[in-house]
PDB file of C-alpha atoms in Angstrom:
ATOM      1  CA  MET A   1     159.552  13.555  28.151  1.00 52.00           C
ATOM      2  CA  ASP A   2     158.180  15.278  25.048  1.00 57.00           C
ATOM      3  CA  THR A   3     157.092  13.746  21.747  1.00 62.00           C
ATOM      4  CA  THR A   4     160.610  13.771  20.290  1.00 65.00           C
ATOM      5  CA  GLY A   5     161.861  11.595  23.125  1.00 65.00           C
ATOM      6  CA  TYR A   6     158.999   9.129  22.759  1.00 69.00           C
ATOM      7  CA  VAL A   7     159.690   8.781  19.028  1.00 71.00           C
ATOM      8  CA  ALA A   8     163.334   7.988  19.796  1.00 71.00           C
ATOM      9  CA  LEU A   9     162.292   5.496  22.476  1.00 73.00           C
ATOM     10  CA  SER A  10     159.968   3.730  20.019  1.00 74.00           C
ATOM     11  CA  ARG A  11     162.942   3.360  17.685  1.00 77.00           C
ATOM     12  CA  MET A  12     165.068   1.969  20.526  1.00 78.00           C
ATOM     13  CA  VAL A  13     162.420  -0.648  21.363  1.00 82.00           C
ATOM     14  CA  ALA A  14     162.199  -1.682  17.695  1.00 82.00           C
ATOM     15  CA  LEU A  15     165.996  -1.850  17.420  1.00 84.00           C
ATOM     16  CA  GLN A  16     166.222  -4.025  20.522  1.00 85.00           C
ATOM     17  CA  ARG A  17     163.785  -6.533  19.019  1.00 86.00           C
ATOM     18  CA  GLN A  18     165.624  -6.422  15.711  1.00 89.00           C
ATOM     19  CA  THR A  19     168.956  -7.008  17.458  1.00 91.00           C
ATOM     20  CA  ASP A  20     167.517  -9.961  19.385  1.00 91.00           C
ATOM     21  CA  MET A  21     166.326 -11.524  16.122  1.00 92.00           C
ATOM     22  CA  THR A  22     169.691 -10.996  14.427  1.00 94.00           C
ATOM     23  CA  ALA A  23     171.466 -12.567  17.411  1.00 94.00           C
ATOM     24  CA  HIS A  24     169.049 -15.520  17.201  1.00 93.00           C
ATOM     25  CA  ASN A  25     169.955 -15.959  13.526  1.00 95.00           C
ATOM     26  CA  ILE A  26     173.661 -15.961  14.346  1.00 95.00           C
ATOM     27  CA  ALA A  27     173.175 -18.465  17.183  1.00 94.00           C
ATOM     28  CA  ASN A  28     171.527 -20.879  14.723  1.00 94.00           C
ATOM     29  CA  ALA A  29     173.957 -20.444  11.838  1.00 94.00           C
ATOM     30  CA  ASN A  30     174.977 -24.101  12.256  1.00 94.00           C
ATOM     31  CA  THR A  31     171.487 -25.514  12.889  1.00 93.00           C
ATOM     32  CA  PRO A  32     170.413 -27.746   9.960  1.00 94.00           C
ATOM     33  CA  GLY A  33     167.322 -26.469   8.163  1.00 94.00           C
ATOM     34  CA  PHE A  34     167.141 -23.217  10.141  1.00 95.00           C
ATOM     35  CA  LYS A  35     165.654 -20.222   8.319  1.00 95.00           C
ATOM     36  CA  ALA A  36     166.818 -16.672   9.000  1.00 94.00           C
ATOM     37  CA  SER A  37     164.161 -14.146  10.027  1.00 92.00           C
ATOM     38  CA  ARG A  38     163.821 -10.405   9.560  1.00 89.00           C
ATOM     39  CA  MET A  39     161.749  -7.890  11.503  1.00 84.00           C
ATOM     40  CA  LEU A  40     159.355  -5.750   9.458  1.00 79.00           C
ATOM     41  CA  PHE A  41     158.743  -2.158  10.547  1.00 67.00           C
ATOM     42  CA  SER A  42     156.263   0.548   9.648  1.00 59.00           C
ATOM     43  CA  ASP A  43     155.299   4.065  10.720  1.00 55.00           C
ATOM     44  CA  TYR A  44     152.668   4.516  13.389  1.00 50.00           C
ATOM     45  CA  LEU A  45     151.079   7.923  12.836  1.00 46.00           C
ATOM     46  CA  VAL A  46     149.702   9.960  15.715  1.00 47.00           C
ATOM     47  CA  THR A  47     147.863  13.228  15.080  1.00 45.00           C
ATOM     48  CA  GLN A  48     148.776  16.005  17.481  1.00 46.00           C
ATOM     49  CA  ARG A  49     145.903  17.916  19.047  1.00 50.00           C
ATOM     50  CA  ARG A  50     145.762  21.659  19.672  1.00 49.00           C
ATOM     51  CA  VAL A  51     149.063  22.356  17.900  1.00 47.00           C
ATOM     52  CA  GLU A  52     149.551  25.632  16.029  1.00 52.00           C
ATOM     53  CA  GLN A  53     151.544  24.510  13.025  1.00 52.00           C
ATOM     54  CA  PRO A  54     150.892  23.514   9.398  1.00 46.00           C
ATOM     55  CA  ILE A  55     148.556  20.601   8.763  1.00 47.00           C
ATOM     56  CA  ASP A  56     151.355  18.423   7.386  1.00 51.00           C
ATOM     57  CA  GLY A  57     153.325  18.840  10.581  1.00 53.00           C
ATOM     58  CA  ARG A  58     150.640  17.604  12.949  1.00 53.00           C
ATOM     59  CA  ARG A  59     151.446  13.944  12.475  1.00 56.00           C
ATOM     60  CA  VAL A  60     154.113  12.265  14.560  1.00 51.00           C
ATOM     61  CA  HIS A  61     155.788   9.145  13.133  1.00 59.00           C
ATOM     62  CA  PHE A  62     156.487   6.449  15.721  1.00 58.00           C
ATOM     63  CA  VAL A  63     158.225   3.165  14.868  1.00 63.00           C
ATOM     64  CA  GLN A  64     156.404  -0.131  15.305  1.00 63.00           C
ATOM     65  CA  ASP A  65     157.249  -3.704  14.330  1.00 64.00           C
ATOM     66  CA  ARG A  66     154.398  -5.158  12.315  1.00 65.00           C
ATOM     67  CA  GLY A  67     155.627  -8.676  11.726  1.00 74.00           C
ATOM     68  CA  THR A  68     158.416 -11.093  10.944  1.00 82.00           C
ATOM     69  CA  HIS A  69     159.558 -12.249   7.524  1.00 89.00           C
ATOM     70  CA  ARG A  70     161.195 -15.667   7.303  1.00 92.00           C
ATOM     71  CA  GLU A  71     163.737 -16.284   4.539  1.00 92.00           C
ATOM     72  CA  MET A  72     162.571 -19.571   2.995  1.00 92.00           C
ATOM     73  CA  ALA A  73     165.431 -20.017   0.501  1.00 93.00           C
ATOM     74  CA  VAL A  74     166.927 -23.516   0.551  1.00 94.00           C
ATOM     75  CA  GLY A  75     170.256 -23.648   2.392  1.00 94.00           C
ATOM     76  CA  ALA A  76     173.387 -25.359   1.135  1.00 95.00           C
ATOM     77  CA  LEU A  77     173.336 -29.164   1.159  1.00 96.00           C
ATOM     78  CA  GLN A  78     176.023 -30.920   3.181  1.00 95.00           C
ATOM     79  CA  ARG A  79     176.943 -34.575   2.765  1.00 96.00           C
ATOM     80  CA  THR A  80     177.054 -36.381   6.113  1.00 95.00           C
ATOM     81  CA  GLY A  81     177.589 -40.018   5.203  1.00 90.00           C
ATOM     82  CA  ASN A  82     174.730 -41.024   7.504  1.00 95.00           C
ATOM     83  CA  PRO A  83     172.284 -43.103   5.399  1.00 96.00           C
ATOM     84  CA  LEU A  84     169.372 -41.959   7.581  1.00 97.00           C
ATOM     85  CA  ASP A  85     169.965 -38.255   6.959  1.00 98.00           C
ATOM     86  CA  VAL A  86     167.788 -36.630   4.315  1.00 98.00           C
ATOM     87  CA  ALA A  87     167.573 -33.226   2.673  1.00 97.00           C
ATOM     88  CA  LEU A  88     164.683 -31.757   0.707  1.00 96.00           C
ATOM     89  CA  ALA A  89     166.112 -30.231  -2.455  1.00 91.00           C
ATOM     90  CA  GLU A  90     162.995 -28.118  -3.006  1.00 88.00           C
ATOM     91  CA  ASP A  91     160.308 -26.566  -0.831  1.00 87.00           C
ATOM     92  CA  GLY A  92     158.468 -28.741   1.658  1.00 95.00           C
ATOM     93  CA  PHE A  93     158.668 -30.032   5.201  1.00 98.00           C
ATOM     94  CA  LEU A  94     158.999 -33.347   6.977  1.00 98.00           C
ATOM     95  CA  VAL A  95     156.212 -34.089   9.457  1.00 98.00           C
ATOM     96  CA  PHE A  96     156.899 -35.114  13.059  1.00 98.00           C
ATOM     97  CA  ASP A  97     154.590 -36.457  15.762  1.00 97.00           C
ATOM     98  CA  THR A  98     155.149 -34.492  18.964  1.00 96.00           C
ATOM     99  CA  ASN A  99     153.390 -34.317  22.313  1.00 93.00           C
ATOM    100  CA  ARG A 100     151.809 -31.076  21.028  1.00 94.00           C
ATOM    101  CA  GLY A 101     150.553 -32.568  17.773  1.00 95.00           C
ATOM    102  CA  GLU A 102     152.013 -32.452  14.276  1.00 97.00           C
ATOM    103  CA  ARG A 103     155.050 -30.265  13.776  1.00 98.00           C
ATOM    104  CA  TYR A 104     157.008 -29.518  10.618  1.00 98.00           C
ATOM    105  CA  SER A 105     160.725 -29.188   9.929  1.00 97.00           C
ATOM    106  CA  ARG A 106     163.351 -29.137   7.203  1.00 97.00           C
ATOM    107  CA  ASN A 107     165.974 -30.566   9.544  1.00 96.00           C
ATOM    108  CA  GLY A 108     166.502 -34.046   8.134  1.00 96.00           C
ATOM    109  CA  ARG A 109     169.165 -35.229  10.586  1.00 97.00           C
ATOM    110  CA  LEU A 110     167.450 -38.515  11.470  1.00 97.00           C
ATOM    111  CA  THR A 111     168.342 -41.455  13.713  1.00 96.00           C
ATOM    112  CA  LEU A 112     166.717 -44.602  15.094  1.00 96.00           C
ATOM    113  CA  ASP A 113     165.440 -44.624  18.674  1.00 95.00           C
ATOM    114  CA  ALA A 114     165.461 -47.635  21.005  1.00 94.00           C
ATOM    115  CA  ASP A 115     162.275 -48.945  19.371  1.00 94.00           C
ATOM    116  CA  GLY A 116     163.668 -48.685  15.850  1.00 95.00           C
ATOM    117  CA  ARG A 117     161.531 -45.659  14.980  1.00 97.00           C
ATOM    118  CA  LEU A 118     162.963 -43.046  12.646  1.00 98.00           C
ATOM    119  CA  VAL A 119     163.155 -39.854  14.721  1.00 98.00           C
ATOM    120  CA  GLY A 120     164.360 -36.281  14.349  1.00 96.00           C
ATOM    121  CA  PRO A 121     166.879 -34.296  16.427  1.00 94.00           C
ATOM    122  CA  ASP A 122     164.328 -33.755  19.217  1.00 93.00           C
ATOM    123  CA  GLY A 123     163.430 -37.442  19.408  1.00 95.00           C
ATOM    124  CA  PHE A 124     160.033 -37.072  17.729  1.00 97.00           C
ATOM    125  CA  PRO A 125     159.024 -39.765  15.191  1.00 98.00           C
ATOM    126  CA  VAL A 126     158.922 -38.707  11.560  1.00 98.00           C
ATOM    127  CA  GLN A 127     155.656 -39.569   9.816  1.00 98.00           C
ATOM    128  CA  SER A 128     155.179 -41.860   6.863  1.00 97.00           C
ATOM    129  CA  ALA A 129     152.880 -40.919   3.990  1.00 95.00           C
ATOM    130  CA  GLU A 130     150.179 -42.868   5.848  1.00 95.00           C
ATOM    131  CA  GLY A 131     150.665 -40.736   8.969  1.00 94.00           C
ATOM    132  CA  GLN A 132     152.347 -43.493  10.982  1.00 96.00           C
ATOM    133  CA  ALA A 133     155.767 -43.810  12.588  1.00 96.00           C
ATOM    134  CA  ILE A 134     158.420 -45.446  10.402  1.00 97.00           C
ATOM    135  CA  VAL A 135     160.026 -48.462  12.080  1.00 96.00           C
ATOM    136  CA  ILE A 136     163.245 -49.814  10.565  1.00 95.00           C
ATOM    137  CA  PRO A 137     164.398 -53.194  11.935  1.00 91.00           C
ATOM    138  CA  ARG A 138     168.118 -53.087  12.658  1.00 87.00           C
ATOM    139  CA  ASP A 139     168.734 -56.574  11.249  1.00 87.00           C
ATOM    140  CA  GLN A 140     167.492 -55.920   7.706  1.00 88.00           C
ATOM    141  CA  GLY A 141     170.693 -54.560   6.223  1.00 86.00           C
ATOM    142  CA  PRO A 142     171.501 -51.174   4.674  1.00 92.00           C
ATOM    143  CA  VAL A 143     168.766 -48.543   4.410  1.00 95.00           C
ATOM    144  CA  SER A 144     167.989 -46.983   1.046  1.00 96.00           C
ATOM    145  CA  ILE A 145     165.929 -43.793   0.647  1.00 97.00           C
ATOM    146  CA  ALA A 146     164.708 -43.020  -2.866  1.00 97.00           C
ATOM    147  CA  ALA A 147     164.167 -39.564  -4.338  1.00 96.00           C
ATOM    148  CA  ASP A 148     160.422 -39.811  -3.697  1.00 96.00           C
ATOM    149  CA  GLY A 149     161.064 -40.571  -0.004  1.00 96.00           C
ATOM    150  CA  THR A 150     160.493 -44.326  -0.198  1.00 97.00           C
ATOM    151  CA  ILE A 151     162.515 -46.162   2.467  1.00 97.00           C
ATOM    152  CA  SER A 152     163.689 -49.702   1.743  1.00 96.00           C
ATOM    153  CA  THR A 153     166.002 -52.361   3.147  1.00 94.00           C
ATOM    154  CA  GLU A 154     167.211 -55.695   1.800  1.00 91.00           C
ATOM    155  CA  GLU A 155     163.865 -57.150   2.908  1.00 90.00           C
ATOM    156  CA  GLY A 156     161.838 -54.711   0.814  1.00 93.00           C
ATOM    157  CA  GLU A 157     159.957 -51.427   1.099  1.00 95.00           C
ATOM    158  CA  ILE A 158     159.209 -50.138   4.618  1.00 95.00           C
ATOM    159  CA  GLY A 159     157.398 -46.876   3.994  1.00 95.00           C
ATOM    160  CA  ARG A 160     157.597 -43.437   2.431  1.00 97.00           C
ATOM    161  CA  LEU A 161     158.386 -40.147   4.107  1.00 98.00           C
ATOM    162  CA  ARG A 162     155.511 -37.716   4.340  1.00 98.00           C
ATOM    163  CA  VAL A 163     156.498 -34.398   2.755  1.00 98.00           C
ATOM    164  CA  VAL A 164     154.114 -31.423   2.855  1.00 98.00           C
ATOM    165  CA  ARG A 165     154.077 -27.750   1.979  1.00 97.00           C
ATOM    166  CA  PHE A 166     152.009 -24.697   2.931  1.00 97.00           C
ATOM    167  CA  GLU A 167     150.280 -22.084   0.823  1.00 95.00           C
ATOM    168  CA  ASP A 168     151.663 -19.371   3.123  1.00 95.00           C
ATOM    169  CA  PRO A 169     154.865 -20.536   4.839  1.00 94.00           C
ATOM    170  CA  GLN A 170     155.203 -17.097   6.467  1.00 94.00           C
ATOM    171  CA  ALA A 171     152.213 -18.000   8.646  1.00 94.00           C
ATOM    172  CA  LEU A 172     154.123 -20.871  10.285  1.00 95.00           C
ATOM    173  CA  LYS A 173     154.939 -20.401  13.959  1.00 95.00           C
ATOM    174  CA  ALA A 174     158.489 -21.274  14.965  1.00 93.00           C
ATOM    175  CA  GLU A 175     158.961 -23.525  17.985  1.00 93.00           C
ATOM    176  CA  GLY A 176     162.626 -23.489  18.897  1.00 85.00           C
ATOM    177  CA  ALA A 177     165.164 -23.700  16.092  1.00 80.00           C
ATOM    178  CA  ASN A 178     163.874 -26.794  14.268  1.00 88.00           C
ATOM    179  CA  LEU A 179     160.102 -27.091  14.412  1.00 96.00           C
ATOM    180  CA  TYR A 180     157.125 -25.153  13.087  1.00 97.00           C
ATOM    181  CA  ALA A 181     153.461 -25.231  14.059  1.00 97.00           C
ATOM    182  CA  ALA A 182     150.685 -24.394  11.607  1.00 97.00           C
ATOM    183  CA  ASP A 183     147.062 -23.310  11.849  1.00 96.00           C
ATOM    184  CA  ALA A 184     146.347 -24.015   8.174  1.00 95.00           C
ATOM    185  CA  PRO A 185     146.285 -27.629   6.965  1.00 96.00           C
ATOM    186  CA  PRO A 186     149.359 -28.765   5.009  1.00 97.00           C
ATOM    187  CA  VAL A 187     149.254 -29.675   1.333  1.00 97.00           C
ATOM    188  CA  PRO A 188     150.899 -32.970   0.269  1.00 96.00           C
ATOM    189  CA  VAL A 189     153.925 -32.712  -2.015  1.00 96.00           C
ATOM    190  CA  ASP A 190     153.174 -35.303  -4.673  1.00 89.00           C
ATOM    191  CA  ALA A 191     156.673 -35.430  -6.160  1.00 92.00           C
ATOM    192  CA  PRO A 192     159.202 -34.501  -3.459  1.00 95.00           C
ATOM    193  CA  VAL A 193     162.935 -34.481  -4.129  1.00 96.00           C
ATOM    194  CA  VAL A 194     164.514 -36.310  -1.182  1.00 97.00           C
ATOM    195  CA  MET A 195     168.291 -36.698  -1.068  1.00 97.00           C
ATOM    196  CA  GLN A 196     169.785 -39.442   1.108  1.00 97.00           C
ATOM    197  CA  GLY A 197     172.939 -38.902   3.138  1.00 97.00           C
ATOM    198  CA  LEU A 198     172.731 -35.100   3.083  1.00 97.00           C
ATOM    199  CA  VAL A 199     171.294 -32.402   5.338  1.00 97.00           C
ATOM    200  CA  GLU A 200     170.264 -28.868   4.503  1.00 97.00           C
ATOM    201  CA  GLU A 201     172.387 -26.302   6.287  1.00 96.00           C
ATOM    202  CA  SER A 202     171.003 -23.107   7.774  1.00 95.00           C
ATOM    203  CA  ASN A 203     170.445 -20.353   5.206  1.00 95.00           C
ATOM    204  CA  VAL A 204     171.898 -17.811   7.642  1.00 95.00           C
ATOM    205  CA  GLN A 205     174.835 -15.852   6.202  1.00 94.00           C
ATOM    206  CA  PRO A 206     177.023 -15.187   9.266  1.00 94.00           C
ATOM    207  CA  VAL A 207     179.013 -12.311   7.737  1.00 94.00           C
ATOM    208  CA  VAL A 208     175.821 -10.519   6.696  1.00 93.00           C
ATOM    209  CA  GLU A 209     174.230 -11.076  10.106  1.00 93.00           C
ATOM    210  CA  LEU A 210     177.309  -9.820  11.975  1.00 94.00           C
ATOM    211  CA  THR A 211     177.374  -6.705   9.802  1.00 93.00           C
ATOM    212  CA  LEU A 212     173.685  -6.110  10.521  1.00 90.00           C
ATOM    213  CA  LEU A 213     174.223  -6.673  14.233  1.00 91.00           C
ATOM    214  CA  MET A 214     177.003  -4.083  14.432  1.00 92.00           C
ATOM    215  CA  ALA A 215     174.923  -1.556  12.475  1.00 90.00           C
ATOM    216  CA  GLN A 216     171.912  -2.137  14.730  1.00 85.00           C
ATOM    217  CA  MET A 217     174.004  -1.721  17.868  1.00 85.00           C
ATOM    218  CA  ARG A 218     175.474   1.545  16.570  1.00 87.00           C
ATOM    219  CA  GLU A 219     172.017   2.860  15.707  1.00 85.00           C
ATOM    220  CA  PHE A 220     170.709   1.864  19.141  1.00 80.00           C
ATOM    221  CA  GLN A 221     173.618   3.683  20.788  1.00 82.00           C
ATOM    222  CA  PHE A 222     172.917   6.787  18.699  1.00 80.00           C
ATOM    223  CA  ALA A 223     169.220   6.730  19.674  1.00 75.00           C
ATOM    224  CA  ALA A 224     170.120   6.288  23.348  1.00 76.00           C
ATOM    225  CA  GLN A 225     172.510   9.243  23.186  1.00 77.00           C
ATOM    226  CA  PHE A 226     169.795  11.324  21.531  1.00 72.00           C
ATOM    227  CA  VAL A 227     167.332  10.527  24.330  1.00 71.00           C
ATOM    228  CA  GLU A 228     169.975  11.363  26.926  1.00 73.00           C
ATOM    229  CA  ARG A 229     170.793  14.703  25.277  1.00 75.00           C
ATOM    230  CA  GLU A 230     167.097  15.497  24.942  1.00 71.00           C
ATOM    231  CA  GLY A 231     166.631  14.861  28.651  1.00 68.00           C
ATOM    232  CA  GLU A 232     169.554  17.133  29.476  1.00 69.00           C
ATOM    233  CA  ARG A 233     168.147  19.843  27.202  1.00 71.00           C
ATOM    234  CA  GLN A 234     164.779  19.721  28.931  1.00 68.00           C
ATOM    235  CA  ALA A 235     166.401  19.790  32.361  1.00 71.00           C
ATOM    236  CA  GLN A 236     168.410  22.866  31.394  1.00 71.00           C
ATOM    237  CA  ALA A 237     165.291  24.574  30.023  1.00 69.00           C
ATOM    238  CA  ILE A 238     163.410  23.908  33.257  1.00 71.00           C
ATOM    239  CA  GLU A 239     166.340  25.209  35.275  1.00 72.00           C
ATOM    240  CA  ARG A 240     166.447  28.456  33.250  1.00 74.00           C
ATOM    241  CA  LEU A 241     162.702  28.976  33.683  1.00 72.00           C
ATOM    242  CA  THR A 242     163.000  28.376  37.406  1.00 76.00           C
ATOM    243  CA  ARG A 243     165.784  30.945  37.699  1.00 73.00           C
ATOM    244  CA  ARG A 244     163.758  33.560  35.826  1.00 70.00           C
ATOM    245  CA  ARG A 245     160.816  33.139  38.166  1.00 65.00           C
ATOM    246  CA  ALA A 246     163.002  33.280  41.279  1.00 57.00           C
TER     247      ALA A 246
END
C-alpha cells in the first residue's frame, strides 16, 4: 500500500474512534449528569525522503486524534419528586467514597442504603463537607436539603453536602457514565447552588448526535471505498507491468 492508502487508513481509524464516542454519547442520553464528549483531531506531518517534487509537496498529512473535549454545559433540570435527589444548578461536583478512592459526579440521584447512608446510583456514599458519610435516620421525619447543601430533618441539621470544582475539568478521567477521577486536588465550592427534588439530565442532544453518527458512517464508508479502489488500481498497475515484461 502506498502513502495515499495509509493516509486514508489513518482517517478510517480516527473516524472509527469518533463513531464509538458518538455512539457512547447516544447510549447515555438518559443518564443523569452525563456530559457529551468530542474527539479532537490534528494533522500529523511526515516528510517524504528522496522525492523529486516541490518542497511544499514533500509533506504527507496523516490524521491523528490528539485528545477528547468534554462538553461541561449544565443539562436540563428534571423534577423527580424524590426529596433525596439533588441537582447542582452551577458548576461543581458531588464527592463519593469508592473502593478506588474519591470520585466525582454530577449525578445527584441519591438514595439511602441499608445503613441509612446517603449513596449515589452506584451505591457509593456521598461525602459531607467534613469528608464523612452522611447518615440519615429513617425515623426523623421528612428530609430537607437547603440551597447550600445543608441536610436537615425534624430533629435538626445532619450535615452538608461536599461540593467541589476543578481548575481544569477537561483533565478529569471518566469512569463509566457517572464518575470521574482526578489527579489534581479539588477546590471547595464555598457557595454551591443545590436544588432538592431535581436531577440534572444529560447534556447530550440526541438529534445532533444521530446526525453526527450518520455523517461519520458515510465518511467512513467513503474512505473504505477509496482504499478499496486504490488497492484495485495498484493491482491493475502491477498486472500491466507484469504483462509488459512477459
